[in-house]
Structure formats: C-alpha cells, structure tokens
PDB file of C-alpha atoms and ligand atoms in Angstrom:
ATOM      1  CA  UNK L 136       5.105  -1.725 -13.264  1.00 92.00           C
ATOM      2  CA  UNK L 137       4.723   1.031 -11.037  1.00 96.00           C
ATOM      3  CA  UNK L 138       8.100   2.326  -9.266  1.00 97.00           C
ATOM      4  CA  UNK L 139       7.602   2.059  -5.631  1.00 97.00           C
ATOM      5  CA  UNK L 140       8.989   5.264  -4.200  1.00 98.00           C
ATOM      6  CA  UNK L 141       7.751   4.261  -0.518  1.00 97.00           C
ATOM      7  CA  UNK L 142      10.227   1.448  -0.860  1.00 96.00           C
ATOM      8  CA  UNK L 143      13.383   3.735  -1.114  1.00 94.00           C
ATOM      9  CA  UNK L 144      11.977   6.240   1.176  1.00 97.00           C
ATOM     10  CA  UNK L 145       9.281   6.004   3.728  1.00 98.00           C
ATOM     11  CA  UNK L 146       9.749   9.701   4.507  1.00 98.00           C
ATOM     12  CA  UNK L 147       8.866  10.780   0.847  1.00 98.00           C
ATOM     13  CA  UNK L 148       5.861  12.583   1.476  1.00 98.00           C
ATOM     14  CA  UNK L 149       5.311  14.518  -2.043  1.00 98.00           C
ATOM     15  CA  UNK L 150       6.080  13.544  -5.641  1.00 98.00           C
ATOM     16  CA  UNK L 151       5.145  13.761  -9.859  1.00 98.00           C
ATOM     17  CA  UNK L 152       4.215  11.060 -11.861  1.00 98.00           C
ATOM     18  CA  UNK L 153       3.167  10.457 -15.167  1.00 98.00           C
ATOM     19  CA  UNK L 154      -0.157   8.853 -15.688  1.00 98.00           C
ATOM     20  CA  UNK L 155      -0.259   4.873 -17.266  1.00 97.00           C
ATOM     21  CA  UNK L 156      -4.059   5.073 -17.066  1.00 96.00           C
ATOM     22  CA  UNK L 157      -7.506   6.640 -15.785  1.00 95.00           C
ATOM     23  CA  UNK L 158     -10.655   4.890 -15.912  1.00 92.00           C
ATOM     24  CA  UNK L 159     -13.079   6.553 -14.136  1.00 89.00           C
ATOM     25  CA  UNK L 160     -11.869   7.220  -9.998  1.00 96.00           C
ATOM     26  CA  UNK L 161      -8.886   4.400 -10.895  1.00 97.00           C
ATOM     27  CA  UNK L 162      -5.439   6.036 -11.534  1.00 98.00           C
ATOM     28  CA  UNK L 163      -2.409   4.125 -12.621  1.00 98.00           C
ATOM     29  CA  UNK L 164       0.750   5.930 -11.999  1.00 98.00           C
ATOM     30  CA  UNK L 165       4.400   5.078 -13.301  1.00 98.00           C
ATOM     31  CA  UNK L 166       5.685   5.974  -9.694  1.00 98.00           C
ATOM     32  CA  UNK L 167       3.844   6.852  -6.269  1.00 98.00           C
ATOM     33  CA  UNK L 168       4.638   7.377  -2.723  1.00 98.00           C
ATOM     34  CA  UNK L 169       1.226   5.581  -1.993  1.00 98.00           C
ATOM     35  CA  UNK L 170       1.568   2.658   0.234  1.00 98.00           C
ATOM     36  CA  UNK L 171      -0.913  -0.056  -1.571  1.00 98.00           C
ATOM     37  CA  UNK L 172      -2.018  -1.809   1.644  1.00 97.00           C
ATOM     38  CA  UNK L 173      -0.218  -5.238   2.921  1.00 94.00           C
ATOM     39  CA  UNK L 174       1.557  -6.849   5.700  1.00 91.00           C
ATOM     40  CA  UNK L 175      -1.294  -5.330   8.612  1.00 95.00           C
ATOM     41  CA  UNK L 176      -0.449  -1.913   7.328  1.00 97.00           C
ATOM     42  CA  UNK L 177      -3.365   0.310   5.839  1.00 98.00           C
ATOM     43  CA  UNK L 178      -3.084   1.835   2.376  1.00 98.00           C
ATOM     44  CA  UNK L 179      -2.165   5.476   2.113  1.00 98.00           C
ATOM     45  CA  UNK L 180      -4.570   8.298   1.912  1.00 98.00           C
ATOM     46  CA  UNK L 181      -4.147  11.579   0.346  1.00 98.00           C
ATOM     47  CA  UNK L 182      -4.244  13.873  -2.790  1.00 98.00           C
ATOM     48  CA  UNK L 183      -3.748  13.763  -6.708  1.00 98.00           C
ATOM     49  CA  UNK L 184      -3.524  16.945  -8.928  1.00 97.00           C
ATOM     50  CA  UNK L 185      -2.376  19.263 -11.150  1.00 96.00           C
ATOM     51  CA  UNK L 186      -3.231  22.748 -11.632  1.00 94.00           C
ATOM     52  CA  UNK L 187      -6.889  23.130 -11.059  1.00 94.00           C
ATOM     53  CA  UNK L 188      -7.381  19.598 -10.952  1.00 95.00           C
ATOM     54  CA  UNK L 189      -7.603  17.727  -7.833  1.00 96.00           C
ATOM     55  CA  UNK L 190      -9.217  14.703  -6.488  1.00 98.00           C
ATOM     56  CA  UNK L 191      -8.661  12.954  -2.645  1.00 98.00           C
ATOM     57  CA  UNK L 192      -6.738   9.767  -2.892  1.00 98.00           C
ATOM     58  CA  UNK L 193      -9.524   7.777  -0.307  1.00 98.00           C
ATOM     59  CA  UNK L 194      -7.860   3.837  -0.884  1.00 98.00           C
ATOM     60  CA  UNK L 195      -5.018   2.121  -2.730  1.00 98.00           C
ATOM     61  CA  UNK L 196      -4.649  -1.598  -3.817  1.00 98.00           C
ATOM     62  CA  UNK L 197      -1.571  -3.324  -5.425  1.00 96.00           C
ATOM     63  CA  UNK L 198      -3.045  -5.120  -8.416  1.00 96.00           C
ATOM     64  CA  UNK L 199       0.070  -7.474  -9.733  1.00 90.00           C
ATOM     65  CA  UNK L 200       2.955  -4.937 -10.391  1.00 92.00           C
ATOM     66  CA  UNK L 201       0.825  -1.721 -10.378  1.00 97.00           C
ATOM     67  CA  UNK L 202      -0.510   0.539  -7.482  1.00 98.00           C
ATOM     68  CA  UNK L 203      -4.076   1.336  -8.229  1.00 98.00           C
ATOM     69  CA  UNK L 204      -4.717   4.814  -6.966  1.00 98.00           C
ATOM     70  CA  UNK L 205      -9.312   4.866  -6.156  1.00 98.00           C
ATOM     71  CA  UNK L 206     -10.209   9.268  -6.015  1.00 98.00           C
ATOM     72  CA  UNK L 207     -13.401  10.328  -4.626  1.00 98.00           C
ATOM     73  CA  UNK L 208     -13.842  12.119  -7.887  1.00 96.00           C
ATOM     74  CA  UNK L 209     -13.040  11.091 -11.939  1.00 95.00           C
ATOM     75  CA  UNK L 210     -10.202  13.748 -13.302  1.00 95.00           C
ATOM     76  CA  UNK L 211      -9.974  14.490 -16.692  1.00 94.00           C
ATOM     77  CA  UNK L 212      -8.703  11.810 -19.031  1.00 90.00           C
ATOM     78  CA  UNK L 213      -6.624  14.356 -20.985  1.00 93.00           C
ATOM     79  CA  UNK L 214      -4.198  14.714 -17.285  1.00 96.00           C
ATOM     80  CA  UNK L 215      -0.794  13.136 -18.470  1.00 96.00           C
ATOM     81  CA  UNK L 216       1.289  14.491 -15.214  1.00 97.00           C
ATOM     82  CA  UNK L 217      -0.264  14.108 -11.576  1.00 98.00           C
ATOM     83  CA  UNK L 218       1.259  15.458  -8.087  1.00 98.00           C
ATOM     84  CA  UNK L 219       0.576  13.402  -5.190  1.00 98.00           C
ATOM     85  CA  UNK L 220       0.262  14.587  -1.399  1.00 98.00           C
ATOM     86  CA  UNK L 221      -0.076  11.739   1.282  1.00 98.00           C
ATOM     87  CA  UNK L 222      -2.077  12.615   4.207  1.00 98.00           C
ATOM     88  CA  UNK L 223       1.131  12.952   5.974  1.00 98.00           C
ATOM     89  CA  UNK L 224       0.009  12.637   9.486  1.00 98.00           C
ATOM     90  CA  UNK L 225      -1.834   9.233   9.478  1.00 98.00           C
ATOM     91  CA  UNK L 226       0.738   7.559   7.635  1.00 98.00           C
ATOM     92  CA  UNK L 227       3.497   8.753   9.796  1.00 98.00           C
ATOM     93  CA  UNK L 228       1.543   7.253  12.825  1.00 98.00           C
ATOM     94  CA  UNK L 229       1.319   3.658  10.686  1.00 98.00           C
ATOM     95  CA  UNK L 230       5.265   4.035  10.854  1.00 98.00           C
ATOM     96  CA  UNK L 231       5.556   4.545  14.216  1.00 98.00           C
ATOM     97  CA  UNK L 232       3.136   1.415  14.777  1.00 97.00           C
ATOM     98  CA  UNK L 233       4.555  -0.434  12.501  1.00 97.00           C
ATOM     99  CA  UNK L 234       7.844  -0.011  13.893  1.00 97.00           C
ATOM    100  CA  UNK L 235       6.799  -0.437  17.321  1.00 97.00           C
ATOM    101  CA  UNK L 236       5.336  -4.013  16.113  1.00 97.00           C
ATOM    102  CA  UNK L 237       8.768  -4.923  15.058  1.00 96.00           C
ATOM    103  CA  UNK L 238      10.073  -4.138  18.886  1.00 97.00           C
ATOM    104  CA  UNK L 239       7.058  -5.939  20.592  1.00 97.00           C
ATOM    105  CA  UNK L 240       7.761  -9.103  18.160  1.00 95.00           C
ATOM    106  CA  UNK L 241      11.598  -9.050  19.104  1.00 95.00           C
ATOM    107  CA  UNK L 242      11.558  -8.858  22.778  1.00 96.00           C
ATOM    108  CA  UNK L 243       8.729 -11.401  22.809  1.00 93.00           C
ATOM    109  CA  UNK L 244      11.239 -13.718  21.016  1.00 94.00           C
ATOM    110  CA  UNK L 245      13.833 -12.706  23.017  1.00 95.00           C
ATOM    111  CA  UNK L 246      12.626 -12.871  26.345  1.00 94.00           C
ATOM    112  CA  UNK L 247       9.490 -15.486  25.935  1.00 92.00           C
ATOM    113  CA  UNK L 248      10.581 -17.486  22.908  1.00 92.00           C
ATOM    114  CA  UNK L 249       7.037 -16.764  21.265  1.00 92.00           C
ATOM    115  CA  UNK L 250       6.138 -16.445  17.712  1.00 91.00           C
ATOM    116  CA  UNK L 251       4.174 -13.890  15.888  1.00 91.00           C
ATOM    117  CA  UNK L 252       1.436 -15.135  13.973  1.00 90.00           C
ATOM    118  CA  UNK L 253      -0.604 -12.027  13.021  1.00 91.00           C
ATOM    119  CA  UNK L 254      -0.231  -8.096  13.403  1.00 93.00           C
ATOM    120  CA  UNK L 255      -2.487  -5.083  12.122  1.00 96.00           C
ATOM    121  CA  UNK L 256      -1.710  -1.148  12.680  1.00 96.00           C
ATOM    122  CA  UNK L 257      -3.912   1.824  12.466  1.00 95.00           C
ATOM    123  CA  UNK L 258      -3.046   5.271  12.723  1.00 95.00           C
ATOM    124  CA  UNK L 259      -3.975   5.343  16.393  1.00 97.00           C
ATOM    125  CA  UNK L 260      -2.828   1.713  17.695  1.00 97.00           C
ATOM    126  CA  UNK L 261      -2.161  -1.588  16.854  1.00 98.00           C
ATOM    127  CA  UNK L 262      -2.347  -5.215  17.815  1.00 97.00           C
ATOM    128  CA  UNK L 263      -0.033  -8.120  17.340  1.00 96.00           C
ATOM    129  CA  UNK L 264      -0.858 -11.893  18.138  1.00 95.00           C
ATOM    130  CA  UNK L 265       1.228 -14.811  19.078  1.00 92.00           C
ATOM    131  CA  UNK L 266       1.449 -18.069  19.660  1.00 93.00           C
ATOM    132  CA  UNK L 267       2.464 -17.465  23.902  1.00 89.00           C
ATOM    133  CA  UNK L 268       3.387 -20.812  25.346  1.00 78.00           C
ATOM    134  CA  UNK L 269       3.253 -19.529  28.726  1.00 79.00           C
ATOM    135  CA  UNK L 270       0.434 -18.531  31.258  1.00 85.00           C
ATOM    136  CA  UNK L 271      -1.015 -15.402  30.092  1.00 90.00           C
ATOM    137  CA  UNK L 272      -1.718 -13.349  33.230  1.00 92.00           C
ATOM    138  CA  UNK L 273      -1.668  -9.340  33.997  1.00 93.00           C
ATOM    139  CA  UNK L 274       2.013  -9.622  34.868  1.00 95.00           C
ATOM    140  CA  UNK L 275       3.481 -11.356  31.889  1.00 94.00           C
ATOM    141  CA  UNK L 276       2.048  -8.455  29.985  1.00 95.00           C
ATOM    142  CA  UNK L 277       2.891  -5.725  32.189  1.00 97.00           C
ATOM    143  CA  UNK L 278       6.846  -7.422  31.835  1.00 97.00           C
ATOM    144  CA  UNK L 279       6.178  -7.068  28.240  1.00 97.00           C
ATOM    145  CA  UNK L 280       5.410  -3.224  27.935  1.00 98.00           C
ATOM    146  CA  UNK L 281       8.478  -2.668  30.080  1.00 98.00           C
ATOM    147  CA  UNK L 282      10.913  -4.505  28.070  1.00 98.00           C
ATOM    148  CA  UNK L 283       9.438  -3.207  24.944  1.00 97.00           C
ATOM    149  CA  UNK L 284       9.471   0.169  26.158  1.00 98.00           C
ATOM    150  CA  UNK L 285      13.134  -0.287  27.354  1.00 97.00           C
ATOM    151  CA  UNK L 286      13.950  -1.330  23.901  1.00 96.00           C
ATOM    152  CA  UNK L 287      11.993   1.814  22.115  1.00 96.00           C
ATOM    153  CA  UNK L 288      13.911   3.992  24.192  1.00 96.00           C
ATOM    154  CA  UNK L 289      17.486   2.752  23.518  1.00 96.00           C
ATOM    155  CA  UNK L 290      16.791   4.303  20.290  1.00 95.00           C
ATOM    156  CA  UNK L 291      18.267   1.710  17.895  1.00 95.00           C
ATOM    157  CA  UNK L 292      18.487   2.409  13.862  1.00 97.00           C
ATOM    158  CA  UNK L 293      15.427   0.650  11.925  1.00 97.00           C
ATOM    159  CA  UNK L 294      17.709  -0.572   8.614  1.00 97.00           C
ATOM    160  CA  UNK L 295      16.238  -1.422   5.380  1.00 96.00           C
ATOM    161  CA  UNK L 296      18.155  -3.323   2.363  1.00 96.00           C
ATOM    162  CA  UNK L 297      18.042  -6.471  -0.016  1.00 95.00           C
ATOM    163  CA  UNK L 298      19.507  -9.880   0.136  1.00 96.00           C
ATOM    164  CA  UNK L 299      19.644 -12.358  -2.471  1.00 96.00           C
ATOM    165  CA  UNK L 300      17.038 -14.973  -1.364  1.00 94.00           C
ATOM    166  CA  UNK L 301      19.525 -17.923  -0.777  1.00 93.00           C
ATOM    167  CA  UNK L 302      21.269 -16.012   1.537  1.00 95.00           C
ATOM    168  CA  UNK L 303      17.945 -14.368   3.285  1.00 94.00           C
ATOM    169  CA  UNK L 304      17.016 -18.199   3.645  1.00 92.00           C
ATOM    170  CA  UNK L 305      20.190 -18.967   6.047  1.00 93.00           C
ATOM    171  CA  UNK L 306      19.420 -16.800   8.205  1.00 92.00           C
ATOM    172  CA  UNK L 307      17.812 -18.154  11.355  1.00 89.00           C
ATOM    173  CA  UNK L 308      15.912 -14.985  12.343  1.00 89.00           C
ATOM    174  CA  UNK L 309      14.342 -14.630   9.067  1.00 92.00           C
ATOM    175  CA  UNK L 310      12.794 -18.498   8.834  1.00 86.00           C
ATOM    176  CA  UNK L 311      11.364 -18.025  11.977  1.00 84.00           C
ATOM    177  CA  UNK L 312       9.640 -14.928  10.540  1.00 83.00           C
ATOM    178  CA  UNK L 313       8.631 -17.255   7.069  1.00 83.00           C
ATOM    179  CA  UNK L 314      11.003 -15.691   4.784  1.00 87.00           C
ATOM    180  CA  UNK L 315       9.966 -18.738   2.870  1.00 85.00           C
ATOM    181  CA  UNK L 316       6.605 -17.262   2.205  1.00 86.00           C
ATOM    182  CA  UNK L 317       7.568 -14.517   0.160  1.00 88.00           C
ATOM    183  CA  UNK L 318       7.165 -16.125  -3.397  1.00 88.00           C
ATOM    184  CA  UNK L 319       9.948 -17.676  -5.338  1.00 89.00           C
ATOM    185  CA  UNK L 320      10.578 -15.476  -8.273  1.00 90.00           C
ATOM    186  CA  UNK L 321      11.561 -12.729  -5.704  1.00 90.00           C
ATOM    187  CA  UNK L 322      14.922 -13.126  -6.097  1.00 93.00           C
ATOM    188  CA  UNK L 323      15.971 -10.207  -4.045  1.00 94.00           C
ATOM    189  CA  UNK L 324      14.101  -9.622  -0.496  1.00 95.00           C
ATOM    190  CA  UNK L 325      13.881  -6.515   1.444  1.00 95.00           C
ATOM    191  CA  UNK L 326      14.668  -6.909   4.654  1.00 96.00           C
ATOM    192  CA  UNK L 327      13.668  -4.636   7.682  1.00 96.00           C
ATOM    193  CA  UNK L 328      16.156  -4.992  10.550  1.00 97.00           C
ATOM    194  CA  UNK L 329      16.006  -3.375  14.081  1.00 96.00           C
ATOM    195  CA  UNK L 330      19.780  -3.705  15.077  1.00 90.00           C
ATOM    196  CA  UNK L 331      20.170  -6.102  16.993  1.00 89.00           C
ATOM    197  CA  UNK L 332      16.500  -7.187  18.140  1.00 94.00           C
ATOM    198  CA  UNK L 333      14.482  -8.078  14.924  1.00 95.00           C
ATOM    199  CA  UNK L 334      14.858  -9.032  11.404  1.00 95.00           C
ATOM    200  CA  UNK L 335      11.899  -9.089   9.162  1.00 94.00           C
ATOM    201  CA  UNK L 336      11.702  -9.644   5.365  1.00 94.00           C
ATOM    202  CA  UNK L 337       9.301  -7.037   5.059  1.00 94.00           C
ATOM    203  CA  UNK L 338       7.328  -4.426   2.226  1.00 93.00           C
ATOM    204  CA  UNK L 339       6.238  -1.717   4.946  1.00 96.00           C
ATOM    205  CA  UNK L 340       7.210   1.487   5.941  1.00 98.00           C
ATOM    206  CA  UNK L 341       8.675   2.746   9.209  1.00 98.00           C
ATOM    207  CA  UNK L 342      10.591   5.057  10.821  1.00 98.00           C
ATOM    208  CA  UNK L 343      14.238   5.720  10.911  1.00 97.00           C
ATOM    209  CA  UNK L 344      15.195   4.943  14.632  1.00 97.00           C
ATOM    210  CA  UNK L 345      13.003   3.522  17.669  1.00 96.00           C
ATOM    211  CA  UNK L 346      12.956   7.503  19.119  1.00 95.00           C
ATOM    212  CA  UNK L 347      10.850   8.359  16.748  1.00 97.00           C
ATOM    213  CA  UNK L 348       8.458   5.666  17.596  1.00 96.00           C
ATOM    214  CA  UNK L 349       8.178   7.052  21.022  1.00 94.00           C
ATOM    215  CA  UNK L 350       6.810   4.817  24.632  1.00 97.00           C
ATOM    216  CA  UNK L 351       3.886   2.021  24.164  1.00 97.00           C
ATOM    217  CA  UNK L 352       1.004   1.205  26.622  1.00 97.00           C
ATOM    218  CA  UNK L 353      -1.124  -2.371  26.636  1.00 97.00           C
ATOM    219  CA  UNK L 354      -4.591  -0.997  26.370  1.00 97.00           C
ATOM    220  CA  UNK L 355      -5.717  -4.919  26.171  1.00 96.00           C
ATOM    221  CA  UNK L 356      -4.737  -8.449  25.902  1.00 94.00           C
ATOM    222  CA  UNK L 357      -6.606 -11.709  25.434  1.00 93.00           C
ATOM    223  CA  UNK L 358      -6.681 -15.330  25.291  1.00 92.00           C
ATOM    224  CA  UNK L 359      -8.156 -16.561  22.401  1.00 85.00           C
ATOM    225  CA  UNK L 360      -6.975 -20.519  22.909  1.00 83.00           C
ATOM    226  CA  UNK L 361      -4.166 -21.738  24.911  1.00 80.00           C
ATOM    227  CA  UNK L 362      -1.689 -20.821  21.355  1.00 84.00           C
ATOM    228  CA  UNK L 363      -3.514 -18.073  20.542  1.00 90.00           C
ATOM    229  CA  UNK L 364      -2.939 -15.044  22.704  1.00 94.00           C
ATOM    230  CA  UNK L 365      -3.186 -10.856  21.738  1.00 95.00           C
ATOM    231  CA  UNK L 366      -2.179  -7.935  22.854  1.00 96.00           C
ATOM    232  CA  UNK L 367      -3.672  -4.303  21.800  1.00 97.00           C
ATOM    233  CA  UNK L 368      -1.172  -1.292  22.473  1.00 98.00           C
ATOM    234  CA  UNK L 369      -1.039   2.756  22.126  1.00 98.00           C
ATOM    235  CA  UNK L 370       1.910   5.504  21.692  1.00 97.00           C
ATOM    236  CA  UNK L 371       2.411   7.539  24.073  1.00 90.00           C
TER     237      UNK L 371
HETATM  238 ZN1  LIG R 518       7.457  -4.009   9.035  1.00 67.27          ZN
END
C-alpha cells in the first residue's frame, strides 16, 4: 500500500520515499505526494531522483492500493531512496478548480435545487454538468457566476476529515452527492466540506480557503438534453 501523503496535505509539494519496485519507466513508492488521477482531477506531474539520477514524472495511475509512478526515462534498478518534486504550478491550479467546482455545485443546489452529475478540471479551467430542471438561458447562467463568485469571495475554510460510513450515510448532503457509491469496505470516508455550502465525500485535493481560489467567469454553457445541461468556467 502506498501512503497517500496528498491525502493529509494537499500543499505537500516535496518528499522521500523508499522504492517498493521499478520495472522499466513504472515506479512503486511506499509514500508519494503524486495525485494518481480520479474524481475529474488529472494525475500529478513532476520529478523523481536522487543524486545524479533523475527522470520526469509524465502520468500517475492508482492500481488497487499502490500509486504507479510512469518516468519518461528507466532509472537504475539499484535506486532504493527517490525524491519527488510535483510540478507545483499545474497542480496548484487543479486545486483552485477543484475547489471552485465544489462552490459552483453548492450554490447550484442552493439556489436552483440541481444536481451534479459530472465534473472535470484542468490546470487552466474546468467544467461541471448537471441535471438543470429549469430553462437554461444566458441569464440563469450569468445569476450563476454571480452567486458563485459571491460565495468564492466570502472566503470560507475548505475542511477535510473522516467519518465512519454509517454516520457519513445520515447525512442528507452527502446522499445527494452518492456517498453510497464509495465502496463498502471503506469504512472510514473522507469528507471535503466548504462550511456551510457543500459537503462532498471526496479523494481530491484543494485549497485551504475559497480566497485562494480567486473570481470565476462562464466561458460556455450548453444544453445537451432537457436534464443534461454544462457549464465551462475560468479563474480570474
Ligand atoms: Zn473535491
């Protein structure tokens, strides 16, 4: 099993670890601060090394309780201790969207009653979709961006812990978000929780507090089906 460091802290941006195993440009480590890829976030980018030894970090998979590490290059299958760097800069703009997806999906809820039913982030934007049950016209999502933006900016904490999944299950927020689809032997579920406007059982990483996140702007939205509607944003 490979310790999740990103888990604990989504700041973490350098670490050691001992190698479990290297096959080729495949790197098991006993700990990273690689995110694996999951939930519409990207997996991490970034560098492995040691001494003269050094390889780019160019994708990550989870593969059942380990975080495969795929270099551009092979290192030497005598390395027993590795350094990691993440590319620092794109994965701090994945937090920012990803937190930013967590306001959108609250105030959506709040104010429209609609449900999220898909999201993906990149380093420079995002999109979230939703089942809208309203008309979907240029002033609907113009009212969104302001209320979301008004939330961003009333910089509330982003707070990250565990419950015990009968208890996780009780709450209303989180079966609305299909707390029931994380699988049964997780017996204790991290939770994501924007006070007072989301609550997510969530694996991702984002920031601290909504200022970080900074001010969104709808670059798009679209109908796909009278359910199906999508909206594609930017930070300003
Ligand atoms: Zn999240």
């Amino acid at each position: 099993m490979t310790e999740d460091l990103f888990l604990g802290d989504s700041y973490l941006r350098r670490f050691e670890a001992r190698v479990v195993e290297l096959s080729g440009r495949e790197v098991i480590l006993d700990r990273t601060a690689f995110y694996p890829g999951g939930g519409g976030q990207p997996p991490d980018k970034g560098t492995l090394g040691i001494g003269p030894v050094r390889a780019s970090v160019v994708d990550a998979r989870r593969e059942g309780g380990e975080v495969v590490h795929i270099l551009d290059n092979p290192i030497p299958d005598t390395v027993r201790d590795l350094k990691g760097e993440l590319d620092w800069e794109r994965r701090y703009a994945h937090m920012r969207h990803h937190t930013a997806l967590h306001v959108l999906s609250g105030v959506i809820w709040r104010n429209f009653e609609a449900k999220v039913t898909g999201g993906q982030m990149r380093a420079e934007r995002a999109r979230m979709d939703f089942s809208f049950p309203g008309e979907w016209t240029t002033d609907v999502v113009g009212e969104i961006e302001r209320l979301t933006n008004d939330a961003l900016s009333e910089e509330r904490p982003v707070m990250v812990y565990e419950l015990p999944r009968e208890e996780a299950l009780k709450n209303p927020d989180l079966i609305r978000t299909q707390v029931n689809l994380v699988p049964e032997r997780v017996r204790m579920i991290r939770i994501v929780e924007i006070e007072g406007l989301d609550t997510q059982a969530d694996g991702g990483t984002h920031v601290a507090n909504t200022s970080e996140t900074g001010q969104l702007e709808i670059t798009g939205h679209k109908s796909k089906g009278r359910q199906n509607k999508r909206i594609e944003f930017v930070l300003r």
